[in-house]
């Protein structure tokens, strides 16, 4: 496999980065980087870490990184996690207020501890913390419950002062959305699986609308909705398909839809195959939308959607 | 009457579904079976996830019917917790 860290890769312009990912020779990973400057979304780091964690460190080759921003990769603990020597020396600064470094989470109790210990380090106001810990908890639990990822979930986050935004990337190398959803639904493509996974009330654990005692099939819909209401990007990539929720203009009203394909989005089935699931989300901290108001919006559309789907399956008796 | 102090089990952010399921199986459902009231006390809980709330109450509503909600009270919920309770209770009755 070959992966190149570009000059810039955020959710808005992530497509060329993903398309350049070379999946041949899956037992080796070669990392190269832009020579001058690397500015990347946390999801990119999480992807590289996840790829490397699936391999022995002797099979990972990372070129000498020359970019001036190379210390960022070191500070986010990319090389520590991959157990490779980078030759980059940095003076460690207090991480508070800026980022959550790459972290591997493999069980539920550690996730709870991670949320308790790490989120306060972002030094945010209580109303700003709510959507962030919500997103991290729900996405990571999705990995435990559906992904069968041997490496668990790999995540990291970064605060961007200029845009007052937290960017989060959570990645696994499990069975992927299509395999997970196929346990209960017939799907023929990765994009169709993504569409179902983002639809309220759909879960791979049962065909029953509304889910089981443990899974409602609401997690991804909630997270996409959090991004939409905050007018942010949301990206989900699995198999050879990527769905991207595009930003809603400030001048437009935000409306939630049960069908993710009704949102302003892009989707394609022509990306290099990712064995597992990649999720990237941005959360603006200054939109002023209270989390509880957002939940009110979600409640309306969620119930409406479940009603419509149940109605569609309702059978009338045949009188002959 | 059974009183379940959620904060003691989960801390201020209730997100661990395994704990939610344990509370349901070991504390909520035995009381509902005996037609005894249960108070779910959310004092000190700032936020819950929909997954937590689903694992906490959905199966009880499914198994014992919406009338089980007559026996369950949600105490000291802030707006976020109330909204999540409303979401789960609403979609479980559709």
mmCIF file of C-alpha atoms in Angstrom:
data_model
loop_
_atom_site.group_PDB
_atom_site.id
_atom_site.type_symbol
_atom_site.label_atom_id
_atom_site.label_comp_id
_atom_site.label_asym_id
_atom_site.label_seq_id
_atom_site.Cartn_x
_atom_site.Cartn_y
_atom_site.Cartn_z
ATOM 1 C CA UNK A 1 0.000 0.000 0.000
ATOM 2 C CA UNK A 2 1.150 3.516 -0.695
ATOM 3 C CA UNK A 3 -0.243 6.635 0.901
ATOM 4 C CA UNK A 4 0.841 10.199 0.316
ATOM 5 C CA UNK A 5 0.305 12.986 2.824
ATOM 6 C CA UNK A 6 -0.684 15.930 0.662
ATOM 7 C CA UNK A 7 -0.251 19.641 1.151
ATOM 8 C CA UNK A 8 -3.868 19.889 2.228
ATOM 9 C CA UNK A 9 -6.570 17.313 2.940
ATOM 10 C CA UNK A 10 -9.675 18.325 4.863
ATOM 11 C CA UNK A 11 -13.190 17.004 4.484
ATOM 12 C CA UNK A 12 -14.037 19.545 1.783
ATOM 13 C CA UNK A 13 -11.093 18.564 -0.420
ATOM 14 C CA UNK A 14 -10.385 15.011 0.769
ATOM 15 C CA UNK A 15 -11.381 13.272 -2.500
ATOM 16 C CA UNK A 16 -8.003 13.516 -4.308
ATOM 17 C CA UNK A 17 -6.203 12.232 -1.211
ATOM 18 C CA UNK A 18 -8.479 9.188 -0.995
ATOM 19 C CA UNK A 19 -8.239 8.529 -4.731
ATOM 20 C CA UNK A 20 -4.447 8.557 -4.561
ATOM 21 C CA UNK A 21 -4.376 5.778 -1.956
ATOM 22 C CA UNK A 22 -2.717 2.734 -3.529
ATOM 23 C CA UNK A 23 -4.056 -0.517 -2.094
ATOM 24 C CA UNK A 24 -1.729 -2.929 -3.900
ATOM 25 C CA UNK A 25 0.610 -5.090 -1.795
ATOM 26 C CA UNK A 26 -1.494 -4.946 1.399
ATOM 27 C CA UNK A 27 1.297 -6.434 3.535
ATOM 28 C CA UNK A 28 3.471 -3.345 3.210
ATOM 29 C CA UNK A 29 2.824 0.331 3.798
ATOM 30 C CA UNK A 30 4.833 3.117 2.241
ATOM 31 C CA UNK A 31 4.211 6.644 3.533
ATOM 32 C CA UNK A 32 5.359 9.685 1.558
ATOM 33 C CA UNK A 33 4.590 13.339 2.130
ATOM 34 C CA UNK A 34 4.454 16.770 0.546
ATOM 35 C CA UNK A 35 7.880 18.373 0.747
ATOM 36 C CA UNK A 36 6.914 21.845 1.949
ATOM 37 C CA UNK A 37 3.864 21.767 4.180
ATOM 38 C CA UNK A 38 1.329 19.201 5.367
ATOM 39 C CA UNK A 39 -2.043 20.358 6.626
ATOM 40 C CA UNK A 40 -4.416 17.462 7.169
ATOM 41 C CA UNK A 41 -7.699 16.559 8.824
ATOM 42 C CA UNK A 42 -7.452 14.208 11.833
ATOM 43 C CA UNK A 43 -9.302 11.572 9.821
ATOM 44 C CA UNK A 44 -6.272 11.329 7.496
ATOM 45 C CA UNK A 45 -3.993 10.626 10.448
ATOM 46 C CA UNK A 46 -6.436 8.088 11.854
ATOM 47 C CA UNK A 47 -6.493 6.283 8.488
ATOM 48 C CA UNK A 48 -2.710 6.063 8.272
ATOM 49 C CA UNK A 49 -2.459 4.892 11.877
ATOM 50 C CA UNK A 50 -5.115 2.238 11.257
ATOM 51 C CA UNK A 51 -3.328 0.972 8.130
ATOM 52 C CA UNK A 52 -0.041 0.759 10.015
ATOM 53 C CA UNK A 53 -1.495 -0.935 13.068
ATOM 54 C CA UNK A 54 -2.597 -3.813 10.885
ATOM 55 C CA UNK A 55 1.048 -4.435 9.947
ATOM 56 C CA UNK A 56 4.297 -5.219 11.690
ATOM 57 C CA UNK A 57 6.399 -2.070 12.046
ATOM 58 C CA UNK A 58 9.166 -3.611 9.909
ATOM 59 C CA UNK A 59 6.732 -3.587 6.994
ATOM 60 C CA UNK A 60 6.079 0.152 7.280
ATOM 61 C CA UNK A 61 8.368 2.461 5.383
ATOM 62 C CA UNK A 62 8.101 6.179 5.994
ATOM 63 C CA UNK A 63 10.256 8.520 3.977
ATOM 64 C CA UNK A 64 12.226 11.246 5.748
ATOM 65 C CA UNK A 65 9.563 13.922 6.081
ATOM 66 C CA UNK A 66 10.861 17.343 5.082
ATOM 67 C CA UNK A 67 7.737 19.471 5.433
ATOM 68 C CA UNK A 68 8.055 22.245 7.995
ATOM 69 C CA UNK A 69 4.890 21.055 9.711
ATOM 70 C CA UNK A 70 6.297 17.539 10.221
ATOM 71 C CA UNK A 71 6.429 18.002 14.007
ATOM 72 C CA UNK A 72 2.609 17.883 13.960
ATOM 73 C CA UNK A 73 2.662 14.208 12.945
ATOM 74 C CA UNK A 74 5.027 13.456 15.802
ATOM 75 C CA UNK A 75 2.960 15.404 18.304
ATOM 76 C CA UNK A 76 -0.179 13.566 17.255
ATOM 77 C CA UNK A 77 1.801 10.372 18.115
ATOM 78 C CA UNK A 78 1.577 8.862 14.636
ATOM 79 C CA UNK A 79 5.060 7.368 14.791
ATOM 80 C CA UNK A 80 4.661 6.180 18.391
ATOM 81 C CA UNK A 81 1.498 4.304 17.453
ATOM 82 C CA UNK A 82 3.158 2.740 14.403
ATOM 83 C CA UNK A 83 6.313 1.984 16.419
ATOM 84 C CA UNK A 84 8.580 3.486 13.778
ATOM 85 C CA UNK A 85 11.442 5.961 14.088
ATOM 86 C CA UNK A 86 10.811 9.266 12.335
ATOM 87 C CA UNK A 87 13.933 11.172 13.258
ATOM 88 C CA UNK A 88 11.707 14.152 14.120
ATOM 89 C CA UNK A 89 12.573 15.821 17.427
ATOM 90 C CA UNK A 90 10.060 18.038 19.209
ATOM 91 C CA UNK A 91 9.663 19.721 22.553
ATOM 92 C CA UNK A 92 6.436 18.371 24.032
ATOM 93 C CA UNK A 93 3.943 21.093 24.896
ATOM 94 C CA UNK A 94 0.865 20.817 27.017
ATOM 95 C CA UNK A 95 -1.795 19.307 24.765
ATOM 96 C CA UNK A 96 -4.681 21.066 26.497
ATOM 97 C CA UNK A 97 -6.940 23.169 24.351
ATOM 98 C CA UNK A 98 -5.617 21.984 21.019
ATOM 99 C CA UNK A 99 -5.867 18.311 20.215
ATOM 100 C CA UNK A 100 -6.559 14.734 21.212
ATOM 101 C CA UNK A 101 -3.622 12.679 19.889
ATOM 102 C CA UNK A 102 -4.078 9.420 18.015
ATOM 103 C CA UNK A 103 -5.635 6.909 20.377
ATOM 104 C CA UNK A 104 -6.518 3.271 19.935
ATOM 105 C CA UNK A 105 -9.674 2.225 21.778
ATOM 106 C CA UNK A 106 -10.576 -1.427 21.934
ATOM 107 C CA UNK A 107 -13.192 -1.765 24.659
ATOM 108 C CA UNK A 108 -16.197 -0.082 26.189
ATOM 109 C CA UNK A 109 -14.705 0.660 29.612
ATOM 110 C CA UNK A 110 -11.648 2.295 28.092
ATOM 111 C CA UNK A 111 -13.905 4.428 25.912
ATOM 112 C CA UNK A 112 -15.776 5.679 28.991
ATOM 113 C CA UNK A 113 -12.458 6.462 30.717
ATOM 114 C CA UNK A 114 -11.130 8.149 27.567
ATOM 115 C CA UNK A 115 -14.181 10.418 27.305
ATOM 116 C CA UNK A 116 -13.984 11.265 31.009
ATOM 117 C CA UNK A 117 -10.249 12.003 30.945
ATOM 118 C CA UNK A 118 -9.622 13.452 27.493
ATOM 119 C CA UNK A 119 -12.576 15.677 26.661
ATOM 120 C CA UNK A 120 -11.927 18.062 29.606
ATOM 121 C CA UNK A 121 -8.461 18.578 28.140
ATOM 122 C CA UNK A 122 -10.045 20.440 25.233
ATOM 123 C CA UNK A 123 -10.977 23.157 27.756
ATOM 124 C CA UNK A 124 -14.290 23.898 26.110
ATOM 125 C CA UNK A 125 -17.525 25.267 27.510
ATOM 126 C CA UNK A 126 -20.066 22.613 28.642
ATOM 127 C CA UNK A 127 -22.411 23.335 25.711
ATOM 128 C CA UNK A 128 -19.478 22.946 23.282
ATOM 129 C CA UNK A 129 -18.417 19.639 24.827
ATOM 130 C CA UNK A 130 -21.826 17.995 24.417
ATOM 131 C CA UNK A 131 -21.800 17.281 20.668
ATOM 132 C CA UNK A 132 -18.111 16.298 20.714
ATOM 133 C CA UNK A 133 -18.359 13.606 23.360
ATOM 134 C CA UNK A 134 -21.658 12.492 21.827
ATOM 135 C CA UNK A 135 -20.024 11.977 18.428
ATOM 136 C CA UNK A 136 -16.954 10.214 19.859
ATOM 137 C CA UNK A 137 -19.027 7.883 22.034
ATOM 138 C CA UNK A 138 -21.544 6.879 19.368
ATOM 139 C CA UNK A 139 -19.015 6.399 16.569
ATOM 140 C CA UNK A 140 -16.612 4.380 18.704
ATOM 141 C CA UNK A 141 -19.389 2.179 20.077
ATOM 142 C CA UNK A 142 -20.469 1.541 16.486
ATOM 143 C CA UNK A 143 -17.001 0.101 15.901
ATOM 144 C CA UNK A 144 -17.277 -2.265 18.888
ATOM 145 C CA UNK A 145 -20.759 -3.415 17.962
ATOM 146 C CA UNK A 146 -20.691 -3.698 14.208
ATOM 147 C CA UNK A 147 -17.178 -3.543 12.770
ATOM 148 C CA UNK A 148 -15.361 -6.604 14.162
ATOM 149 C CA UNK A 149 -12.189 -4.548 13.855
ATOM 150 C CA UNK A 150 -9.155 -6.348 15.266
ATOM 151 C CA UNK A 151 -7.461 -3.040 15.988
ATOM 152 C CA UNK A 152 -10.598 -1.498 17.536
ATOM 153 C CA UNK A 153 -11.180 2.178 16.786
ATOM 154 C CA UNK A 154 -8.454 4.684 16.004
ATOM 155 C CA UNK A 155 -9.336 8.281 16.662
ATOM 156 C CA UNK A 156 -7.888 11.729 17.032
ATOM 157 C CA UNK A 157 -9.208 15.282 17.087
ATOM 158 C CA UNK A 158 -7.887 18.769 16.568
ATOM 159 C CA UNK A 159 -9.179 22.194 17.537
ATOM 160 C CA UNK A 160 -8.751 24.906 14.855
ATOM 161 C CA UNK A 161 -8.707 28.331 16.407
ATOM 162 C CA UNK A 162 -9.247 30.321 13.201
ATOM 163 C CA UNK A 163 -12.503 28.564 12.315
ATOM 164 C CA UNK A 164 -13.328 27.732 15.972
ATOM 165 C CA UNK A 165 -13.985 24.171 14.870
ATOM 166 C CA UNK A 166 -13.198 20.729 16.245
ATOM 167 C CA UNK A 167 -12.356 18.169 13.566
ATOM 168 C CA UNK A 168 -12.653 14.494 14.488
ATOM 169 C CA UNK A 169 -11.565 11.325 12.683
ATOM 170 C CA UNK A 170 -12.583 7.806 13.749
ATOM 171 C CA UNK A 171 -11.462 4.813 11.727
ATOM 172 C CA UNK A 172 -11.635 1.034 11.901
ATOM 173 C CA UNK A 173 -10.399 -1.831 9.788
ATOM 174 C CA UNK A 174 -13.290 -4.203 10.254
ATOM 175 C CA UNK A 175 -15.892 -5.765 7.998
ATOM 176 C CA UNK A 176 -17.185 -2.457 6.587
ATOM 177 C CA UNK A 177 -20.700 -1.066 6.338
ATOM 178 C CA UNK A 178 -21.831 -3.250 3.436
ATOM 179 C CA UNK A 179 -21.028 -6.520 5.213
ATOM 180 C CA UNK A 180 -22.524 -5.252 8.452
ATOM 181 C CA UNK A 181 -25.782 -4.053 6.875
ATOM 182 C CA UNK A 182 -25.978 -7.176 4.659
ATOM 183 C CA UNK A 183 -26.640 -9.280 7.753
ATOM 184 C CA UNK A 184 -30.183 -7.847 7.707
ATOM 185 C CA UNK A 185 -30.676 -6.122 4.347
ATOM 186 C CA UNK A 186 -29.963 -7.021 0.728
ATOM 187 C CA UNK A 187 -27.520 -4.485 -0.616
ATOM 188 C CA UNK A 188 -25.598 -4.604 -3.853
ATOM 189 C CA UNK A 189 -23.235 -1.666 -3.556
ATOM 190 C CA UNK A 190 -21.213 0.118 -0.907
ATOM 191 C CA UNK A 191 -23.034 3.403 -1.552
ATOM 192 C CA UNK A 192 -26.399 1.727 -1.081
ATOM 193 C CA UNK A 193 -25.115 0.316 2.230
ATOM 194 C CA UNK A 194 -23.992 3.799 3.300
ATOM 195 C CA UNK A 195 -27.390 5.198 2.388
ATOM 196 C CA UNK A 196 -29.121 2.586 4.559
ATOM 197 C CA UNK A 197 -26.675 3.006 7.435
ATOM 198 C CA UNK A 198 -27.444 6.737 7.540
ATOM 199 C CA UNK A 199 -31.209 6.164 7.457
ATOM 200 C CA UNK A 200 -32.986 6.314 10.823
ATOM 201 C CA UNK A 201 -34.108 2.963 12.226
ATOM 202 C CA UNK A 202 -31.844 0.812 10.054
ATOM 203 C CA UNK A 203 -29.276 -1.399 11.769
ATOM 204 C CA UNK A 204 -27.329 -4.428 10.639
ATOM 205 C CA UNK A 205 -28.427 -6.319 13.752
ATOM 206 C CA UNK A 206 -32.042 -6.789 12.655
ATOM 207 C CA UNK A 207 -34.440 -6.205 9.774
ATOM 208 C CA UNK A 208 -37.013 -4.904 12.275
ATOM 209 C CA UNK A 209 -37.565 -1.136 11.936
ATOM 210 C CA UNK A 210 -36.493 0.483 15.188
ATOM 211 C CA UNK A 211 -33.822 -2.099 15.913
ATOM 212 C CA UNK A 212 -33.246 -4.438 18.838
ATOM 213 C CA UNK A 213 -33.047 -3.894 22.593
ATOM 214 C CA UNK A 214 -29.431 -2.790 22.120
ATOM 215 C CA UNK A 215 -29.382 -1.093 18.705
ATOM 216 C CA UNK A 216 -31.859 1.419 17.347
ATOM 217 C CA UNK A 217 -30.106 2.182 14.072
ATOM 218 C CA UNK A 218 -29.993 5.862 14.929
ATOM 219 C CA UNK A 219 -26.338 6.609 15.681
ATOM 220 C CA UNK A 220 -25.077 7.675 12.259
ATOM 221 C CA UNK A 221 -28.270 9.594 11.495
ATOM 222 C CA UNK A 222 -27.801 11.588 14.712
ATOM 223 C CA UNK A 223 -24.182 12.369 13.895
ATOM 224 C CA UNK A 224 -24.929 13.424 10.334
ATOM 225 C CA UNK A 225 -27.704 15.603 11.761
ATOM 226 C CA UNK A 226 -25.343 17.229 14.276
ATOM 227 C CA UNK A 227 -23.021 18.102 11.377
ATOM 228 C CA UNK A 228 -25.885 19.345 9.222
ATOM 229 C CA UNK A 229 -27.439 21.593 11.858
ATOM 230 C CA UNK A 230 -24.000 23.066 12.562
ATOM 231 C CA UNK A 231 -23.512 23.563 8.776
ATOM 232 C CA UNK A 232 -20.428 21.339 8.760
ATOM 233 C CA UNK A 233 -18.989 18.534 6.662
ATOM 234 C CA UNK A 234 -19.518 14.866 7.493
ATOM 235 C CA UNK A 235 -17.753 12.087 5.597
ATOM 236 C CA UNK A 236 -18.247 8.333 5.751
ATOM 237 C CA UNK A 237 -16.098 6.035 3.617
ATOM 238 C CA UNK A 238 -16.355 2.247 3.509
ATOM 239 C CA UNK A 239 -15.483 -0.306 0.856
ATOM 240 C CA UNK A 240 -15.174 1.611 -2.380
ATOM 241 C CA UNK A 241 -17.740 4.260 -1.559
ATOM 242 C CA UNK A 242 -17.599 7.631 0.114
ATOM 243 C CA UNK A 243 -20.598 9.743 1.127
ATOM 244 C CA UNK A 244 -19.949 13.377 1.931
ATOM 245 C CA UNK A 245 -22.485 15.695 3.523
ATOM 246 C CA UNK A 246 -21.701 19.109 2.103
ATOM 247 C CA UNK A 247 -21.899 22.296 4.098
ATOM 248 C CA UNK A 248 -25.200 24.136 4.218
ATOM 249 C CA UNK A 249 -24.808 27.806 3.323
ATOM 250 C CA UNK A 250 -25.400 30.289 6.108
ATOM 251 C CA UNK A 251 -28.114 31.881 4.010
ATOM 252 C CA UNK A 252 -30.029 28.578 3.659
ATOM 253 C CA UNK A 253 -32.372 27.007 6.175
ATOM 254 C CA UNK A 254 -31.143 23.668 7.580
ATOM 255 C CA UNK A 255 -33.634 20.881 7.078
ATOM 256 C CA UNK A 256 -33.049 17.322 8.235
ATOM 257 C CA UNK A 257 -33.932 14.446 5.927
ATOM 258 C CA UNK A 258 -34.295 10.769 6.726
ATOM 259 C CA UNK A 259 -32.844 9.914 3.325
ATOM 260 C CA UNK A 260 -29.187 11.054 3.271
ATOM 261 C CA UNK A 261 -29.360 11.356 -0.516
ATOM 262 C CA UNK A 262 -31.835 14.248 -0.105
ATOM 263 C CA UNK A 263 -29.194 16.238 1.767
ATOM 264 C CA UNK A 264 -26.729 18.308 -0.232
ATOM 265 C CA UNK A 265 -24.081 15.653 -0.698
ATOM 266 C CA UNK A 266 -21.621 13.880 -2.943
ATOM 267 C CA UNK A 267 -21.312 10.113 -3.254
ATOM 268 C CA UNK A 268 -19.209 7.822 -5.389
ATOM 269 C CA UNK A 269 -18.432 4.115 -5.636
ATOM 270 C CA UNK A 270 -15.104 4.671 -7.348
ATOM 271 C CA UNK A 271 -12.698 5.088 -4.444
ATOM 272 C CA UNK A 272 -9.882 2.673 -3.587
ATOM 273 C CA UNK A 273 -11.232 -0.140 -1.437
ATOM 274 C CA UNK A 274 -11.110 0.568 2.306
ATOM 275 C CA UNK A 275 -11.464 -2.560 4.393
ATOM 276 C CA UNK A 276 -13.479 -1.103 7.253
ATOM 277 C CA UNK A 277 -15.032 2.281 7.891
ATOM 278 C CA UNK A 278 -13.705 5.825 8.024
ATOM 279 C CA UNK A 279 -15.703 8.676 9.551
ATOM 280 C CA UNK A 280 -14.687 12.314 9.605
ATOM 281 C CA UNK A 281 -16.762 15.071 11.114
ATOM 282 C CA UNK A 282 -16.313 18.784 11.785
ATOM 283 C CA UNK A 283 -18.118 20.557 14.605
ATOM 284 C CA UNK A 284 -18.231 24.357 14.667
ATOM 285 C CA UNK A 285 -18.230 25.726 18.165
ATOM 286 C CA UNK A 286 -19.709 29.127 17.456
ATOM 287 C CA UNK A 287 -22.918 28.330 15.588
ATOM 288 C CA UNK A 288 -24.904 29.046 18.740
ATOM 289 C CA UNK A 289 -27.230 26.107 18.137
ATOM 290 C CA UNK A 290 -27.990 24.536 21.510
ATOM 291 C CA UNK A 291 -27.605 20.765 21.611
ATOM 292 C CA UNK A 292 -31.080 20.372 23.132
ATOM 293 C CA UNK A 293 -32.676 22.361 20.255
ATOM 294 C CA UNK A 294 -30.858 20.166 17.793
ATOM 295 C CA UNK A 295 -32.305 17.089 19.517
ATOM 296 C CA UNK A 296 -35.774 18.569 19.160
ATOM 297 C CA UNK A 297 -35.249 18.806 15.389
ATOM 298 C CA UNK A 298 -33.947 15.235 15.275
ATOM 299 C CA UNK A 299 -36.950 13.949 17.269
ATOM 300 C CA UNK A 300 -39.395 15.320 14.710
ATOM 301 C CA UNK A 301 -37.735 13.848 11.656
ATOM 302 C CA UNK A 302 -36.806 10.573 13.345
ATOM 303 C CA UNK A 303 -40.351 9.731 14.402
ATOM 304 C CA UNK A 304 -41.763 10.852 11.056
ATOM 305 C CA UNK A 305 -39.303 8.619 9.240
ATOM 306 C CA UNK A 306 -40.036 5.540 11.354
ATOM 307 C CA UNK A 307 -43.781 6.118 10.873
ATOM 308 C CA UNK A 308 -43.398 6.380 7.097
ATOM 309 C CA UNK A 309 -41.244 3.270 6.866
ATOM 310 C CA UNK A 310 -43.645 1.234 8.994
ATOM 311 C CA UNK A 311 -46.569 2.511 6.924
ATOM 312 C CA UNK A 312 -44.820 1.475 3.740
ATOM 313 C CA UNK A 313 -44.522 -2.080 5.059
ATOM 314 C CA UNK A 314 -48.102 -2.209 6.325
ATOM 315 C CA UNK A 315 -50.116 -4.890 4.555
ATOM 316 C CA UNK A 316 -53.841 -4.735 4.117
ATOM 317 C CA UNK A 317 -55.912 -7.945 4.221
ATOM 318 C CA UNK A 318 -56.891 -9.380 0.852
ATOM 319 C CA UNK A 319 -60.640 -9.976 0.562
ATOM 320 C CA UNK A 320 -61.554 -12.164 -2.396
ATOM 321 C CA UNK B 1 -40.942 1.907 44.704
ATOM 322 C CA UNK B 2 -37.478 1.518 43.214
ATOM 323 C CA UNK B 3 -35.172 4.518 42.800
ATOM 324 C CA UNK B 4 -32.231 4.216 40.426
ATOM 325 C CA UNK B 5 -29.614 6.945 40.698
ATOM 326 C CA UNK B 6 -28.145 7.009 37.197
ATOM 327 C CA UNK B 7 -25.214 9.315 38.071
ATOM 328 C CA UNK B 8 -23.828 6.729 40.487
ATOM 329 C CA UNK B 9 -23.627 4.214 37.653
ATOM 330 C CA UNK B 10 -22.556 6.425 34.760
ATOM 331 C CA UNK B 11 -21.174 9.733 35.957
ATOM 332 C CA UNK B 12 -22.239 12.983 34.309
ATOM 333 C CA UNK B 13 -22.255 11.633 30.730
ATOM 334 C CA UNK B 14 -24.400 8.508 30.419
ATOM 335 C CA UNK B 15 -23.157 6.739 27.279
ATOM 336 C CA UNK B 16 -22.171 3.210 28.270
ATOM 337 C CA UNK B 17 -24.865 0.972 26.784
ATOM 338 C CA UNK B 18 -23.649 -2.074 28.664
ATOM 339 C CA UNK B 19 -24.399 -0.289 31.927
ATOM 340 C CA UNK B 20 -27.771 0.812 30.585
ATOM 341 C CA UNK B 21 -28.708 -2.741 29.712
ATOM 342 C CA UNK B 22 -27.577 -3.958 33.151
ATOM 343 C CA UNK B 23 -29.743 -1.319 34.839
ATOM 344 C CA UNK B 24 -32.720 -2.344 32.733
ATOM 345 C CA UNK B 25 -32.348 -6.064 33.321
ATOM 346 C CA UNK B 26 -31.423 -5.952 36.998
ATOM 347 C CA UNK B 27 -33.285 -2.928 38.309
ATOM 348 C CA UNK B 28 -36.056 -1.736 35.998
ATOM 349 C CA UNK B 29 -37.654 -4.888 34.671
ATOM 350 C CA UNK B 30 -37.889 -6.807 37.964
ATOM 351 C CA UNK B 31 -39.916 -3.892 39.392
ATOM 352 C CA UNK B 32 -42.108 -3.561 36.296
ATOM 353 C CA UNK B 33 -42.847 -7.296 36.422
ATOM 354 C CA UNK B 34 -44.138 -6.788 39.971
ATOM 355 C CA UNK B 35 -46.049 -3.708 38.783
ATOM 356 C CA UNK B 36 -44.002 -1.525 41.110
ATOM 357 C CA UNK B 37 -42.979 2.016 40.267
ATOM 358 C CA UNK B 38 -39.440 2.884 39.197
ATOM 359 C CA UNK B 39 -37.871 6.320 39.455
ATOM 360 C CA UNK B 40 -34.927 6.907 37.137
ATOM 361 C CA UNK B 41 -33.097 9.765 38.818
ATOM 362 C CA UNK B 42 -30.891 11.770 36.440
ATOM 363 C CA UNK B 43 -29.674 14.329 38.971
ATOM 364 C CA UNK B 44 -26.068 15.215 38.115
ATOM 365 C CA UNK B 45 -26.298 13.721 34.622
ATOM 366 C CA UNK B 46 -25.498 16.448 32.080
ATOM 367 C CA UNK B 47 -26.100 14.416 28.962
ATOM 368 C CA UNK B 48 -27.032 10.972 27.660
ATOM 369 C CA UNK B 49 -26.706 9.376 24.262
ATOM 370 C CA UNK B 50 -29.691 8.069 22.365
ATOM 371 C CA UNK B 51 -28.004 4.649 22.390
ATOM 372 C CA UNK B 52 -27.793 4.682 26.177
ATOM 373 C CA UNK B 53 -31.447 5.642 26.564
ATOM 374 C CA UNK B 54 -32.494 3.064 23.977
ATOM 375 C CA UNK B 55 -30.641 0.308 25.852
ATOM 376 C CA UNK B 56 -32.126 1.567 29.134
ATOM 377 C CA UNK B 57 -35.833 1.616 28.303
ATOM 378 C CA UNK B 58 -36.741 0.459 24.793
ATOM 379 C CA UNK B 59 -37.030 -3.253 25.520
ATOM 380 C CA UNK B 60 -39.159 -2.603 28.603
ATOM 381 C CA UNK B 61 -41.599 -0.578 26.486
ATOM 382 C CA UNK B 62 -41.549 -3.269 23.792
ATOM 383 C CA UNK B 63 -42.000 -6.187 26.199
ATOM 384 C CA UNK B 64 -44.449 -4.714 28.708
ATOM 385 C CA UNK B 65 -46.148 -2.280 26.357
ATOM 386 C CA UNK B 66 -46.549 1.513 26.594
ATOM 387 C CA UNK B 67 -48.435 1.040 29.874
ATOM 388 C CA UNK B 68 -45.061 0.291 31.460
ATOM 389 C CA UNK B 69 -44.392 4.030 31.124
ATOM 390 C CA UNK B 70 -47.069 4.608 33.769
ATOM 391 C CA UNK B 71 -44.723 2.889 36.195
ATOM 392 C CA UNK B 72 -41.526 4.699 35.152
ATOM 393 C CA UNK B 73 -40.722 8.269 36.190
ATOM 394 C CA UNK B 74 -37.775 10.293 34.924
ATOM 395 C CA UNK B 75 -36.565 12.611 37.686
ATOM 396 C CA UNK B 76 -34.367 15.722 37.560
ATOM 397 C CA UNK B 77 -33.724 15.604 33.804
ATOM 398 C CA UNK B 78 -32.208 18.638 32.099
ATOM 399 C CA UNK B 79 -33.411 19.678 28.629
ATOM 400 C CA UNK B 80 -30.930 17.442 26.787
ATOM 401 C CA UNK B 81 -31.863 14.356 28.808
ATOM 402 C CA UNK B 82 -35.582 15.150 28.448
ATOM 403 C CA UNK B 83 -35.214 15.435 24.683
ATOM 404 C CA UNK B 84 -33.451 12.089 24.409
ATOM 405 C CA UNK B 85 -36.079 10.413 26.639
ATOM 406 C CA UNK B 86 -38.799 11.898 24.437
ATOM 407 C CA UNK B 87 -37.132 10.667 21.248
ATOM 408 C CA UNK B 88 -36.870 7.067 22.475
ATOM 409 C CA UNK B 89 -40.308 6.963 24.112
ATOM 410 C CA UNK B 90 -41.884 8.418 20.974
ATOM 411 C CA UNK B 91 -40.321 6.072 18.424
ATOM 412 C CA UNK B 92 -40.966 3.035 20.615
ATOM 413 C CA UNK B 93 -44.700 3.766 20.491
ATOM 414 C CA UNK B 94 -45.027 4.253 16.760
#
